[in-house]
Structures are given as structure tokens and as C-alpha cells.
Coordinates of C-alpha atoms in Angstrom, one line a residue:
X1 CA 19.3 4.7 6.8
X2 CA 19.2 2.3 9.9
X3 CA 18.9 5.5 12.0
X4 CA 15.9 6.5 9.7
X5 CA 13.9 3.0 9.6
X6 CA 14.5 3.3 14.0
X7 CA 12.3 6.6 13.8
X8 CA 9.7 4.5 11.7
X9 CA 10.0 1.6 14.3
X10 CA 9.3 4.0 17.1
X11 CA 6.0 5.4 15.4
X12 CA 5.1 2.2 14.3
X13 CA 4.9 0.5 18.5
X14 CA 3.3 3.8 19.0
X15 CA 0.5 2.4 16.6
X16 CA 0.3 -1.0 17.6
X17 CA -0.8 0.2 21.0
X18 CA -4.1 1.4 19.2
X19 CA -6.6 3.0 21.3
X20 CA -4.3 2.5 24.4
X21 CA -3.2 0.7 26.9
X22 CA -6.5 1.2 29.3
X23 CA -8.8 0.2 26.4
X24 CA -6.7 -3.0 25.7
X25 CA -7.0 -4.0 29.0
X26 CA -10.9 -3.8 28.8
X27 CA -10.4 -5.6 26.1
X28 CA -9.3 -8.4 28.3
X29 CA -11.6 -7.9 30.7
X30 CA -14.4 -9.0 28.1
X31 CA -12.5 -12.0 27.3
X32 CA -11.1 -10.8 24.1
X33 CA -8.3 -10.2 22.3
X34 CA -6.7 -7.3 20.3
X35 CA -6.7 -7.3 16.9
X36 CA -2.9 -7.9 16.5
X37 CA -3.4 -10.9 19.1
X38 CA -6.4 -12.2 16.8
X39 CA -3.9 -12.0 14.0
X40 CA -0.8 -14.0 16.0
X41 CA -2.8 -16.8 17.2
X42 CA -4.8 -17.3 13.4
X43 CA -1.4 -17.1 11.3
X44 CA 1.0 -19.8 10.5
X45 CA 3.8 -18.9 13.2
X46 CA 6.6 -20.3 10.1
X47 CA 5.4 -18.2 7.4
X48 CA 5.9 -14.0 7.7
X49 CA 2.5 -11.8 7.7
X50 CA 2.9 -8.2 5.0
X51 CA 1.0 -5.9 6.8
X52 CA -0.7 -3.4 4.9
X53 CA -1.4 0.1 5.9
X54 CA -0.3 0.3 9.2
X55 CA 0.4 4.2 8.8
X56 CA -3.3 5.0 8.1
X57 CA -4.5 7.6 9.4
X58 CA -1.3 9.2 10.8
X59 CA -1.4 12.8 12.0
X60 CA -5.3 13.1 11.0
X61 CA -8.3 13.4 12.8
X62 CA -6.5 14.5 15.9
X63 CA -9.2 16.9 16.5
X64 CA -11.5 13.6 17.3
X65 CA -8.5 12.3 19.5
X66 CA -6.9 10.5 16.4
X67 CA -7.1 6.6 14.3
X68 CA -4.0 4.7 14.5
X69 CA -3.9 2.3 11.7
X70 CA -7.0 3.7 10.5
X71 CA -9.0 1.7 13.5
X72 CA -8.5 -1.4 11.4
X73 CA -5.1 -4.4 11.2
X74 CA -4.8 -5.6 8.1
X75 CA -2.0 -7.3 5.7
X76 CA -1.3 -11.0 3.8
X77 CA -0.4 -13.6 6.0
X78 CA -0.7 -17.5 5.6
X79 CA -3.7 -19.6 7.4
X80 CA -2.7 -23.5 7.2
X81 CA -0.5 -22.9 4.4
X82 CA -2.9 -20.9 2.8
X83 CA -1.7 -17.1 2.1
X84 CA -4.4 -14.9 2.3
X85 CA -5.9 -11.3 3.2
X86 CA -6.9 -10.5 6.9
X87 CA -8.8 -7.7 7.7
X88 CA -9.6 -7.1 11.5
X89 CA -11.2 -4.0 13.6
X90 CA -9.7 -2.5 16.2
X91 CA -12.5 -1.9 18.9
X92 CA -9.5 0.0 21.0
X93 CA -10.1 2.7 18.7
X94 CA -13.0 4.4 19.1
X95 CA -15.0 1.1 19.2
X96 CA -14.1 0.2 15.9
X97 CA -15.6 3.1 14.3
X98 CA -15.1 3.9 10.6
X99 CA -13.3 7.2 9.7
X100 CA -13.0 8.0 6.6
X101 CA -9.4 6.3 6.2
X102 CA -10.6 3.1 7.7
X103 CA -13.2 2.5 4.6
X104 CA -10.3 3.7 2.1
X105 CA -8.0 1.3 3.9
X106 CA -10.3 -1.4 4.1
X107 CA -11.1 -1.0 0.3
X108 CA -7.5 -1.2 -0.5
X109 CA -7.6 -5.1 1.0
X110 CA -10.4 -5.7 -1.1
X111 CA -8.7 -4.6 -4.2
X112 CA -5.7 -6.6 -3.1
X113 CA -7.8 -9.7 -3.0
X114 CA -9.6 -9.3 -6.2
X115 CA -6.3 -8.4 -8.1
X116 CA -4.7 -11.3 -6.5
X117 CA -7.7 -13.9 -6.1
X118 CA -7.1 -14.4 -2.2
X119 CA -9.1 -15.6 0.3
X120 CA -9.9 -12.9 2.9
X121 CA -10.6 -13.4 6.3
X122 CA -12.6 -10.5 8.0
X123 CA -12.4 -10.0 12.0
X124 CA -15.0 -8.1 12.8
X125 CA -15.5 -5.7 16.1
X126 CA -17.1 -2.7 14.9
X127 CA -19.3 0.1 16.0
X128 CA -20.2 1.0 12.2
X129 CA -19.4 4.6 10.9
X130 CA -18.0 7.2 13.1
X131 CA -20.9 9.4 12.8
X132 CA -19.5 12.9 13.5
X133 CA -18.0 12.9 9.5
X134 CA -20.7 10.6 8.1
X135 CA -20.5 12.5 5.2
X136 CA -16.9 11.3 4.3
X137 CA -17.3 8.0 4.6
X138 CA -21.4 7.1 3.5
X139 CA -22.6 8.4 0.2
X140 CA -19.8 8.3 -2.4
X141 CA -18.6 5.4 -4.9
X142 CA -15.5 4.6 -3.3
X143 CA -17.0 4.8 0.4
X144 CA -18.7 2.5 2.9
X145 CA -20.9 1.0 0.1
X146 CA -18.4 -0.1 -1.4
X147 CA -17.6 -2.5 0.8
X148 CA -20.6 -4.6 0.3
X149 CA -20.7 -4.0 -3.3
X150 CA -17.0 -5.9 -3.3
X151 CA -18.3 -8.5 -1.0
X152 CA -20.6 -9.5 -3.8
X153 CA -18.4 -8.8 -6.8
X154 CA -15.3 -11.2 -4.7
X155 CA -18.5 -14.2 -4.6
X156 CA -19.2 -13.5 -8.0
X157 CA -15.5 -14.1 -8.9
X158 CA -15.1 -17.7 -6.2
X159 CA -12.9 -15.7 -4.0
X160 CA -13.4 -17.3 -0.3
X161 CA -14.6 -14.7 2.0
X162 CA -15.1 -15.9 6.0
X163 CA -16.3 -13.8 8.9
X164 CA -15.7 -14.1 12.4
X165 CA -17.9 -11.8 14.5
X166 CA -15.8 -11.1 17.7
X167 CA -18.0 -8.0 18.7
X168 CA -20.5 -5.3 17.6
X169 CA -21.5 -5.6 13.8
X170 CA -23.8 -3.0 13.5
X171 CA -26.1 -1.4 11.0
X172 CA -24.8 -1.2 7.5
X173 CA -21.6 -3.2 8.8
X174 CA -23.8 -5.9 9.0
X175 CA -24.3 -7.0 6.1
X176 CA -20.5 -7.7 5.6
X177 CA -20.6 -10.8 7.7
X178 CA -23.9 -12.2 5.8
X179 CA -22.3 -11.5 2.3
X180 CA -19.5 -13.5 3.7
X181 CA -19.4 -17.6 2.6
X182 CA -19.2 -18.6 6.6
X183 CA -20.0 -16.5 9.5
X184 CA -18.7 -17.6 12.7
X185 CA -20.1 -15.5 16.1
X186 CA -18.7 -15.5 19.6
X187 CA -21.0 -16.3 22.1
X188 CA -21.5 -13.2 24.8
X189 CA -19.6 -10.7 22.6
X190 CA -20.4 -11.1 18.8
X191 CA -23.2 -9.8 17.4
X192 CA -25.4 -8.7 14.2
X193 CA -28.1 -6.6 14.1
X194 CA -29.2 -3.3 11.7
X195 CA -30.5 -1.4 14.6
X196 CA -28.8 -1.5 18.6
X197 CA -31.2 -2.1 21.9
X198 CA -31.4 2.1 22.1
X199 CA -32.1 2.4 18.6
X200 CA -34.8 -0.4 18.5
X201 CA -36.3 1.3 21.1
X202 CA -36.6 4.6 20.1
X203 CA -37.9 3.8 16.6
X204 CA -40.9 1.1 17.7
X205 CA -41.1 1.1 21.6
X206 CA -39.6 -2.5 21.8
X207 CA -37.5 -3.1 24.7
X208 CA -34.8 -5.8 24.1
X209 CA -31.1 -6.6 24.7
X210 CA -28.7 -7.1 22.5
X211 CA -28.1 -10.7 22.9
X212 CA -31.9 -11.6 22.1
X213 CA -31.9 -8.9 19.3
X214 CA -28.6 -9.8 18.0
X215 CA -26.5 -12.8 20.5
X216 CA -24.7 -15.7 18.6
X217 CA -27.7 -17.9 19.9
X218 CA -29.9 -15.8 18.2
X219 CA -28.2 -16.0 15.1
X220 CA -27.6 -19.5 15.1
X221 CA -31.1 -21.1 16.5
X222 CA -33.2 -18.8 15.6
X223 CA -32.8 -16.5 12.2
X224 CA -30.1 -19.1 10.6
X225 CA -27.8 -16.1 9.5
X226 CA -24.6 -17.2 11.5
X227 CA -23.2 -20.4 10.1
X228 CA -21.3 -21.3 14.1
X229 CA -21.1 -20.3 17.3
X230 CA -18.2 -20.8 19.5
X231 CA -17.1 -19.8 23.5
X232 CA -14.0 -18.5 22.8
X233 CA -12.2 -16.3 20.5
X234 CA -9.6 -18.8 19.9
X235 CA -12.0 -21.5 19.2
X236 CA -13.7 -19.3 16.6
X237 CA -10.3 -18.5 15.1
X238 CA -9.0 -22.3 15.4
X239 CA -12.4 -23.3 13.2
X240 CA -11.2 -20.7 10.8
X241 CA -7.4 -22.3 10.4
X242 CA -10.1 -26.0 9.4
X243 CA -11.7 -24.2 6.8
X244 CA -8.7 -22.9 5.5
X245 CA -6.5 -26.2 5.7
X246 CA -10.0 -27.7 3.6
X247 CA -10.0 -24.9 0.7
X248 CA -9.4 -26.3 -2.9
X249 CA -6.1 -25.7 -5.4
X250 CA -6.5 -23.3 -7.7
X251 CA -5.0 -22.2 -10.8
X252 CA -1.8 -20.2 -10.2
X253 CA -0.5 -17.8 -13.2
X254 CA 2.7 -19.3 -14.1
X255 CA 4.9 -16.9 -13.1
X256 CA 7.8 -18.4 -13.8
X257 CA 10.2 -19.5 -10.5
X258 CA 13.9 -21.4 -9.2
X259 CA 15.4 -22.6 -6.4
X260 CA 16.6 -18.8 -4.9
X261 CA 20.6 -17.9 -4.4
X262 CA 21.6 -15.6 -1.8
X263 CA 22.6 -12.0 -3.5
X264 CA 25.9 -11.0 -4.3
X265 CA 26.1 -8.7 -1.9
X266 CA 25.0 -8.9 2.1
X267 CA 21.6 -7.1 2.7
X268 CA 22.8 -5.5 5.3
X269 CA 24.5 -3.3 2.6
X270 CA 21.5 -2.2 1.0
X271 CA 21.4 0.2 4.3
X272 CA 24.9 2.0 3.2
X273 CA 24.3 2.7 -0.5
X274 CA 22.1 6.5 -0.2
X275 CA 23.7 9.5 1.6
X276 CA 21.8 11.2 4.2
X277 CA 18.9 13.0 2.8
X278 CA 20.0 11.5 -0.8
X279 CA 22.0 14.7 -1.8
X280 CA 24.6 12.3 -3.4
X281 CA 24.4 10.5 -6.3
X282 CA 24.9 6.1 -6.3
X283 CA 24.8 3.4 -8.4
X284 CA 21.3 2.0 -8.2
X285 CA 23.1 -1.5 -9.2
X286 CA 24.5 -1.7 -5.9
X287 CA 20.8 -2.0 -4.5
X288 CA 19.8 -4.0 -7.4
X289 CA 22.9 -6.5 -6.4
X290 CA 21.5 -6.1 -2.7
X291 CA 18.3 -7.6 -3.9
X292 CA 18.3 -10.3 -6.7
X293 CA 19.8 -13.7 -6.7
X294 CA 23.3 -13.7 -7.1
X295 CA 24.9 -13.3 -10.7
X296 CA 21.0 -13.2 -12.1
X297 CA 20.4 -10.3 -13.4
X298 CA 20.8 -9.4 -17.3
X299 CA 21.0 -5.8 -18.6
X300 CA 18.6 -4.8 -21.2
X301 CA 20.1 -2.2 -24.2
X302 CA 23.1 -1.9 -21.2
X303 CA 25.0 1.7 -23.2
X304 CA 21.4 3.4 -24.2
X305 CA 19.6 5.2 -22.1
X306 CA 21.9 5.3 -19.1
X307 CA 19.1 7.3 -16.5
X308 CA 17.5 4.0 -16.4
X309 CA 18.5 0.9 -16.0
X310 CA 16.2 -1.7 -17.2
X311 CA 17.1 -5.9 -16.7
X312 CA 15.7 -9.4 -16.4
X313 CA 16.4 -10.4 -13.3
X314 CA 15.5 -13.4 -10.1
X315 CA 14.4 -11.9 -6.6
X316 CA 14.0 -14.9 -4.1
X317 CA 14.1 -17.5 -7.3
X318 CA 11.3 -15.5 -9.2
X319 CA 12.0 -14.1 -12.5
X320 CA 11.2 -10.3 -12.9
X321 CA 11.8 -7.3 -14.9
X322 CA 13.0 -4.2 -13.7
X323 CA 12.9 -0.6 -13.9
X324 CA 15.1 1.5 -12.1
X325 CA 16.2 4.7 -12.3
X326 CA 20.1 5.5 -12.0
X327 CA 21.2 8.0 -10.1
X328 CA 24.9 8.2 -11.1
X329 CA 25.9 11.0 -13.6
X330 CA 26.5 9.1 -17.0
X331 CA 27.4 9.8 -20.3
X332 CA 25.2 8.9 -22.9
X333 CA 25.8 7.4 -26.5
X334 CA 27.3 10.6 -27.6
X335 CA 29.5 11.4 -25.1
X336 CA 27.1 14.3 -23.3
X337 CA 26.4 14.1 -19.1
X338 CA 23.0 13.0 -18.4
X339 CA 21.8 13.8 -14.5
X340 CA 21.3 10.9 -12.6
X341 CA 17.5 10.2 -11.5
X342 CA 16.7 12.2 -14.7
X343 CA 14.7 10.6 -17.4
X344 CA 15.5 11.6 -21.0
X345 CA 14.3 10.6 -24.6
X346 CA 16.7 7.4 -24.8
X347 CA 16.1 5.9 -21.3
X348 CA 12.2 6.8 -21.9
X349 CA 12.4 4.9 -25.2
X350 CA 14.3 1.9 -23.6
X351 CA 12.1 1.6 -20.9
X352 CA 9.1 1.7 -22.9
X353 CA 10.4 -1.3 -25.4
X354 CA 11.3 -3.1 -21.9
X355 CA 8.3 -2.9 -20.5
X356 CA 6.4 -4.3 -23.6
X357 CA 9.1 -7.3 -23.7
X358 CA 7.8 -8.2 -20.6
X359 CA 4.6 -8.0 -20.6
X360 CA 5.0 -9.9 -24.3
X361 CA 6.9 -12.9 -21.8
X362 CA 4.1 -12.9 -18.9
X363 CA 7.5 -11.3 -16.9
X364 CA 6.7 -9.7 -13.8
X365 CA 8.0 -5.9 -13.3
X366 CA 9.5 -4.4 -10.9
X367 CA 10.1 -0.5 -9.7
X368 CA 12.6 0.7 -8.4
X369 CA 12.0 5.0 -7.9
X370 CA 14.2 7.3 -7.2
X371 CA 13.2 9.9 -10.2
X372 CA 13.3 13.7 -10.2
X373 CA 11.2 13.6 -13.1
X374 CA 11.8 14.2 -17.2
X375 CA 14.6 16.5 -18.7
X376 CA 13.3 20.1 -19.3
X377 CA 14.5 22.7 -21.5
X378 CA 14.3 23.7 -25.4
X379 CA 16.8 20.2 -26.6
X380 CA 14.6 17.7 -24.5
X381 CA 11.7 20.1 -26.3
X382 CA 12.7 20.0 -29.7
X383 CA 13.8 16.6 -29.1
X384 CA 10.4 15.1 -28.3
X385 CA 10.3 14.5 -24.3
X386 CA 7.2 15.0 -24.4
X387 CA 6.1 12.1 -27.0
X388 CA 9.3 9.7 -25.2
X389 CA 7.8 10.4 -22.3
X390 CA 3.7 9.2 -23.4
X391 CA 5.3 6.1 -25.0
X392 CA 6.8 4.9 -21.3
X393 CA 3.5 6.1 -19.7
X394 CA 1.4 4.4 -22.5
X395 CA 3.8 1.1 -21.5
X396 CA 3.2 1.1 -17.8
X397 CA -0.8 2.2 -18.4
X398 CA -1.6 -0.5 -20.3
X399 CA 1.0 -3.3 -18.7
X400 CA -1.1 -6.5 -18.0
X401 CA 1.3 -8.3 -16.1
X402 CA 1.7 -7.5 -11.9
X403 CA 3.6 -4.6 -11.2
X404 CA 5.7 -3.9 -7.8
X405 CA 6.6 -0.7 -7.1
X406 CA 9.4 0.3 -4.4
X407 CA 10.0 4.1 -4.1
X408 CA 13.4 4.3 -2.2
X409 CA 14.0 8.2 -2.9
X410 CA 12.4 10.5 -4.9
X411 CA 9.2 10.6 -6.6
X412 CA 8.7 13.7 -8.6
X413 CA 6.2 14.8 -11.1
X414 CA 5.7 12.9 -14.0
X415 CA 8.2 10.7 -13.3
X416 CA 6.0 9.4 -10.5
X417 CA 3.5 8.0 -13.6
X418 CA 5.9 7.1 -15.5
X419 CA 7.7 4.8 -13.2
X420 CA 3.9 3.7 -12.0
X421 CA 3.4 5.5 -8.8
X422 CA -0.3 4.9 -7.2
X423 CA -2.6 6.2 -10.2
X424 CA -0.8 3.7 -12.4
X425 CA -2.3 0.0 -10.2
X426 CA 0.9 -1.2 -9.2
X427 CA -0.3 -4.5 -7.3
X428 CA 1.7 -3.1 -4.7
X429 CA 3.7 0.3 -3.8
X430 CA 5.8 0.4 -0.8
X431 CA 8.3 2.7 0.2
X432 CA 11.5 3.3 1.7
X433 CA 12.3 5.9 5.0
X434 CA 14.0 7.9 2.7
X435 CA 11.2 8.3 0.0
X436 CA 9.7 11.5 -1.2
X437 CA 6.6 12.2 -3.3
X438 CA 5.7 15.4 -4.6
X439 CA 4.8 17.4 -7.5
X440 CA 8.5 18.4 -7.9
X441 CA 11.8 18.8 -5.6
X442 CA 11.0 21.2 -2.2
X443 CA 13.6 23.7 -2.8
X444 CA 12.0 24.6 -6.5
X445 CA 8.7 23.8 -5.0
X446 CA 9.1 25.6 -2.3
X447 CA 10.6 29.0 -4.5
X448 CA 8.2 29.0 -6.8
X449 CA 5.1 29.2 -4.3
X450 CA 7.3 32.4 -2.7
X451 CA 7.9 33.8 -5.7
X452 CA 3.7 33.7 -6.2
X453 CA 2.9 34.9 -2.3
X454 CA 5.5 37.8 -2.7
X455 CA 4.0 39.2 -5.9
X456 CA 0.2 38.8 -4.6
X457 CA 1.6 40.7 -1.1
X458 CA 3.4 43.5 -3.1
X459 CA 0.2 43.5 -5.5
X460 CA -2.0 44.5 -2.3
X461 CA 0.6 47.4 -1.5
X462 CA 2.0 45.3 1.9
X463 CA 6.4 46.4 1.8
X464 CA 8.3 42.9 1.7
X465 CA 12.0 43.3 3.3
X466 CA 14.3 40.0 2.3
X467 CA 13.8 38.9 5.8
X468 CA 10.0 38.5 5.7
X469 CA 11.1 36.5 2.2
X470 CA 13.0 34.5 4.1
X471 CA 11.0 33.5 7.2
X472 CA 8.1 33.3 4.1
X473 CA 9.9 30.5 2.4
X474 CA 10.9 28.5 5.3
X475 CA 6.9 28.0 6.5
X476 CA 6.3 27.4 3.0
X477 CA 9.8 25.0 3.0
X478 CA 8.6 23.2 6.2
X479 CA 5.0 22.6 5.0
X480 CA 5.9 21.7 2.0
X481 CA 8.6 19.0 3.5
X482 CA 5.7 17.4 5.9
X483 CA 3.6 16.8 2.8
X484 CA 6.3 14.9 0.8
X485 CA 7.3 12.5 3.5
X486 CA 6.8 8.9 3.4
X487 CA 4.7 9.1 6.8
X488 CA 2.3 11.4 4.9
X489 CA 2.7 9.1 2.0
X490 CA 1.3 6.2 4.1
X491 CA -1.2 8.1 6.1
X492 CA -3.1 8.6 3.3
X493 CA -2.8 5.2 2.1
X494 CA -0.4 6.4 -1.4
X495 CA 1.7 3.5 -0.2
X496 CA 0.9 0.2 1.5
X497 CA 3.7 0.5 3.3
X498 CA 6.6 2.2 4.9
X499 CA 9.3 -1.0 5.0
X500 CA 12.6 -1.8 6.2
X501 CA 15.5 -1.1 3.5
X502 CA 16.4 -4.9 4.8
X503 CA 13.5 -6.6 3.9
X504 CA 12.5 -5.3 0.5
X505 CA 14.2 -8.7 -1.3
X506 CA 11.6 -10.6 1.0
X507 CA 8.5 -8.4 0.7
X508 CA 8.8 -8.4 -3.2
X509 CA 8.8 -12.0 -2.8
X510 CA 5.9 -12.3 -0.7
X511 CA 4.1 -9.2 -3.4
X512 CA 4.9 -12.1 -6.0
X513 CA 3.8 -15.3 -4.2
X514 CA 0.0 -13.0 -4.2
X515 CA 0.0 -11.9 -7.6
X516 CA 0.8 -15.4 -8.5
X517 CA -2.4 -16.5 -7.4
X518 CA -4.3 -14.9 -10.1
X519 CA -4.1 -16.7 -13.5
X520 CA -6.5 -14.3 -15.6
X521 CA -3.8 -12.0 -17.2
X522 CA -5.8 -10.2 -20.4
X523 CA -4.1 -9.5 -23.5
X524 CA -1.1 -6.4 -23.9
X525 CA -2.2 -3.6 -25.8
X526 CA -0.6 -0.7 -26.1
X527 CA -3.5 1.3 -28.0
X528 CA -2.3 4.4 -29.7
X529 CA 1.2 6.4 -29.3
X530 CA 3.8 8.4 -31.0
X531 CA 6.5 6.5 -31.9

């Protein structure tokens, strides 16, 4: 596991060089700073920073010479005490155009504000869209639109929104900064304007540059839309910490917390639990014990439905609910083996009725994944998986209270939505090294798509000998293994985060601490479901 979180390490200082070395130092040579420099120097030095996302991107587009990070630094940090959502371009990359992933990712942070009312503080240094794939990122609901459309909805709701233009904010980009409460401009480097110096000129014949068009002094004396203007960046960014230290209480949810106790059990064991490549089964309270406050946590319906384990618990003092699944081979009521990481009728059942507890008690959930999805065969048939298994996913749709989802091995098929994998709003989703999401295991996967190719091959007359089957499935095997990695996970943004084994006791807290910012928590319904 330590071995496995090094690798991620390693990729992850390959990303935090952005666009390079060369374009950081002409960065410099502007005066300015990176992105994760802008970040450093705005943050509260005592108080950690969640970043969010910093996978984006991975392994795509390398045909345009690649996006690390998705061209844009994001996560939850704290300004003057304040925790809060910072969003800052990365002009290393491609002058901090938008790909496709960087409006997805950049969306994301929106939606984690809204769901957990926090301010957000937008660095902007952008070039607008990356025109060659326009198409991706321009017309659609959830593209660059968007963005706007969320900057007015956030107002609408008294979410604080600042901007601090640090370099080019260009044609529909800016409109983010003016949507903003504050805009704050750097003098010789920001500016706004809908159309560049080249564009200008070609569409009227005016010739002007871009600090008369578009400069902080234009922007400030002239056409009122910036709100300051500073010399430096770190004076802009210092201005930012006063309005932040200024910002009014607000209503919290409630979410019930204590003075924390250390865990039972050093988290530096938490890295020993899962065998290489999770071939073994564990006891997933080992990693529970790694992770709550010692002695705190309370088994719910403890000899029922032994595939998952369901408890009231305390992570860093807060009280929680979780869901995890086991992964031991148990016996249940009646005596009969259940697989570990399985679910059947009785652990959907008590999971369901857990779930609804909660949410009944204004309880926060946690999820703890490491599913290989529901029981097959004619008994889990004639037994009613199928109707166990809507009641859980009828729970978790229709859950009001914040839900934090971990995904520490596998992630397979249904039980991906039943233990609220991405299309189920977990306020967060992070995942382990060791994490894999897929439609089902590789090996079946992976034998099942042979079985397919070899019959449509044999179909068009073409002789298969059981080495072509072979060399066959282990294309299919190593595709198939790329696409269920947590890397590919993250690229795509199906998890927030990839995140160190170590620190998931911490970065549940911090997931908490957000989602304890938002007191509007509607009223559970479960609708309608077999029972």
C-alpha cells in the first residue's frame, strides 16, 4: 500500500509542475506566480488545504501535448479562518486554456460550493476555451455556460464569490469575474475584455492595446467593472485574506460533534490491512478501528447481514454512520458462507433500514467500498435480490443527509450505486491506490468480451488457434485493467481524489467540517419500494 500511494506521489509532482518548468519561469519573469504559489501565500499556513481534482485530465489530450490538473488548481482550504473553495488557472498550461476536463472540473467546485454553501475564491489567468475542441466544452448544459449560469444561481443563494484577475480574462471567461461580488485586477498583467487587441482589430479596424482596452486602470477609472486594483499579486491576494477575515457567521447544520480521541489502532496500520492487489480477504473493522475515535463505534443489527457492516460511529469527534462492506467470509444467521465484499438480501435489507435511521437522526454517512457487487444465481433470484437490492438503492437515492464516500478496493456493478458511487451525489468520493471501478471484476470482464470477439471472428470464417485466444484476452485484459484504475478514475473526474490510505480519518473530517456549512437539509423520503 505505501509502495502504491509512492507511485501516486510520483505522478502527482509530475502534475504540480504544470506546463513545465520553462513556462514557470516566464511566469516569474512577469512578476507572477504559479497557481499552487497563489494558493500557499492566500491559505492559512495552520489549517490543511483538500485539493480536488488534481488527476484531471491524466493521460488525455496528449495529442494537443496534454492538461495536467485539467489546466486549473483547485480544492478547500481556509482564508482567515474561513474554510472555503479556491479555484485558480494555470496559465503554464496552455495559457490557461479550457479543455474540456477543465470546465467539468471547474463545475465540480461549483457544485461543491453550492452543496456546501462556501465561499469560493476564483484566481483567474485564462486564455478562455481551447479552441481546437470548442465543440466539447461550448454548447452543452453541463459546459462552459455553465459556469456563469452557477455564478448567478451561488448570488442567488448569498454564497460569497471573489475574483482576483491575475492575467488574461478573455471573452466569455469574462463574465466570471463581473458575476463575482468583488473583483480585484493586477495592474500590468490582469485584464477583462470580450474581444483581445487582434480581435478588436479585425472585427472594427480599431487599433488598441490591451491595457487601454482591458488594463486594471481601465477597469477601475474608467468603466467601474473592477472593484480594486493592486501592484502586486500578493497585495491582491493579502486584500482577499481582509475580506475574508470581515465575512459574517452563518448558520451551520448541526451536525452533531466532541472533543476527538485518537483511534484504537495507529494509522499507520491502516497501510497493512489489504494484500497486494486485494486477492485476500480482511476484516474491514480493522480499517474502521484505523479511522474512528477510539472505542466509538456501535454496530447496527451486529449477526444480520454479515457482507456489510453498518455502525454509528465518531471520526475526528464527529458523529457518523457507516456503510461498509466486509470482506471476510462469514456465516450468516443460518449457518451458510456468505463471500466477503458480496451483498446479499439480509445485508441489503440492513443497510437500507440503516441508512433511513440516519437520515431520520440528521446522522452523517459514511462509505466505505470495497464491493464486488450483489449475489447472483437462481436462490439470490427466487429470494428477491433484485427487490433487496432497490430498497438499499432507493435508501442511498433519496438520503438527505451529506454522504462521504471512500472506495478503498473494488467498485463493481451495482454495487457501485448501491454503496453511492458518483451517480448517487456523494458530497464527496475519494479513493484509495488500490481502488477499482468497473462494470464487473477484469478477469469475468475481460472473458466475456473474448468469448464475444471469438464468436464474431469464427462467424466471418477467420480459424482461431488457443494461442490467438490467448494473446486476444490479454489486450482485452490489459485495456480493460487501464480503464478500472483509480488514475483513470480521477482523470475523468469519477473521484475528487486519489488520497493517502493515512489521511482518510483527516480528509473525512475536513469533507464534514464543509458539509457542515450548509443548514438547509429537506425532508427524507423514501418514495415508493418493495418491501
Amino acid at each position: 500500500m505505501k509502495l502504491a500511494w509512492s507511485q501516486v506521489r510520483q505522478q502527482l509532482e509530475k502534475i504540480h509542475e504544470g506546463g513545465g518548468k520553462k513556462a514557470a519561469q516566464m511566469q516569474k519573469e512577469r512578476n507572477k506566480l504559479t497557481p499552487r504559489e497563489r494558493i500557499a501565500y492566500l491559505c492559512d499556513a495552520d489549517k490543511p488545504f483538500t485539493e480536488i481534482g488534481a488527476f484531471a485530465g491524466y493521460g488525455m489530450y496528449e495529442e494537443q501535448g496534454g492538461c495536467p490538473a485539467g489546466g486549473t488548481v483547485s480544492g478547500i482550504g481556509y482564508i482567515s479562518g474561513r474554510q472555503c473553495v479556491i479555484v485558480a488557472n494555470d496559465q503554464t498550461v496552455k495559457a490557461g486554456a479550457w479543455f474540456p476536463i477543465t470546465g467539468k472540473k471547474n463545475l465540480r467546485m461549483q457544485e461543491i460550493a453550492m452543496e456546501n454553501k462556501l465561499p469560493v475564491i476564483y484566481l483567474v489567468d485564462s486564455a478562455g476555451v481551447f479552441l481546437p475542441m470548442q465543440d466539447e466544452i461550448f454548447p452543452d448544459k453541463e459546459h462552459f455556460g455553465r459556469i456563469f449560469r452557477n455564478n448567478a444561481k451561488m448570488s442567488a443563494m448569498g454564497i460569497t464569490q471573489i475574483a482576483a484577475v491575475m492575467g488574461a480574462c478573455v471573452a466569455g471567461g469574462a463574465y466570471l469575474p463581473i458575476m463575482s461580488d468583488e473583483t480585484l485586477m493586477v495592474e500590468g498583467n490582469g485584464s477583462i475584455y470580450l474581444a483581445g487587441p487582434y480581435l478588436v482589430k479585425a472585427a472594427i479596424g480599431e487599433d488598441v492595446d490591451s491595457e487601454t482596452l482591458g488594463g486594471a486602470d481601465t477597469h477601475n477609472s474608467i468603466s467601474g467593472i473592477a472593484d480594486y486594483k493592486f501592484e502586486t499579486e500578493e497585495a491582491c491576494l493579502d486584500h482577499i485574506k481582509k475580506i475574508m477575515g470581515k465575512l459574517g457567521k452563518t448558520e451551520k447544520a448541526g451536525f452533531d460533534r466532541v472533543p476527538a480521541k485518537a483511534p484504537s489502532k495507529n494509522k499507520d496500520e491502516i497501510y497493512g490491512i489489504m494484500s497486494e492487489g486485494n486477492t485476500k480477504p480482511y476484516d474491514m473493522m480493522e480499517l474502521i478501528e484505523c479511522i474512528t475515535d477510539s472505542g466509538s463505534f456501535n454496530p447496527f443489527k451486529n449477526d444480520y447481514g454479515k457482507t456489510i457492516l453498518c455502525g454509528y460511529a465518531r471520526i475526528d469527534g464527529w458523529a457518523v454512520g457507516i456503510v461498509a462492506n466486509q470482506r471476510l467470509i462469514v456465516k450468516n444467521k443460518k449457518g451458510e458462507m456468505q463471500l466477503g465484499g458480496v451483498i446479499y438480501n439480509d445485508s441489503a435489507d440492513k443497510a437500507a433500514r440503516f441508512i433511513m435511521n440516519c437520515n431520520q437522526k440528521k446522522i452523517p454517512l459514511v462509505f466505505l467500498q470495497d464491493v464486488t457487487g450483489f449475489m447472483v444465481g437462481s436462490r439470490s433470484e427466487h429470494s428477491g435480490i433484485i427487490k433487496d437490492g432497490a430498497k438499499l438503492v432507493n435508501a442511498v437515492a433519496n438520503s438527505v443527509v451529506p454522504k462521504i464516500t471512500v472506495i478503498v478496493g473494488n467498485s463493481y456493478g451495482a454495487g457501485n450505486y448501491a454503496m453511492c458511487g458518483k451517480a448517487y451525489d456523494p458530497r464527496f468520493i475519494y479513493a484509495w491506490p488500490t481502488a477499482k471501478i468497473a462494470v464487473m471484476g477484469g478477469e469475468q470482464a475481460a472473458k466475456t468480451m473474448l468469448q464475444i470477439q471469438v464468436a464474431t471472428l469464427k462467424k466471418k470464417g477467420e480459424i482461431i488457434t488457443p494461442e490467438d485466444e490467448q494473446k486476444l484476452l490479454q489486450k482485452i485484459m490489459q485495456r480493460y485493467e487501464e480503464q478500472t484504475s483509480p488514475y483513470y478514475a480521477s482523470a475523468r473526474l469519477w473521484v475528487d481524489a486519489i488520497i493517502d490510505p493515512g489521511m482518510t480519518r483527516k480528509i473525512i473530517s475536513e469533507s464534514l467540517e464543509a458539509a457542515n456549512h450548509n443548514p438547509d437539509i429537506p425532508e427524507f423520503k423514501t418514495g415508493v419500494f418493495q418491501v
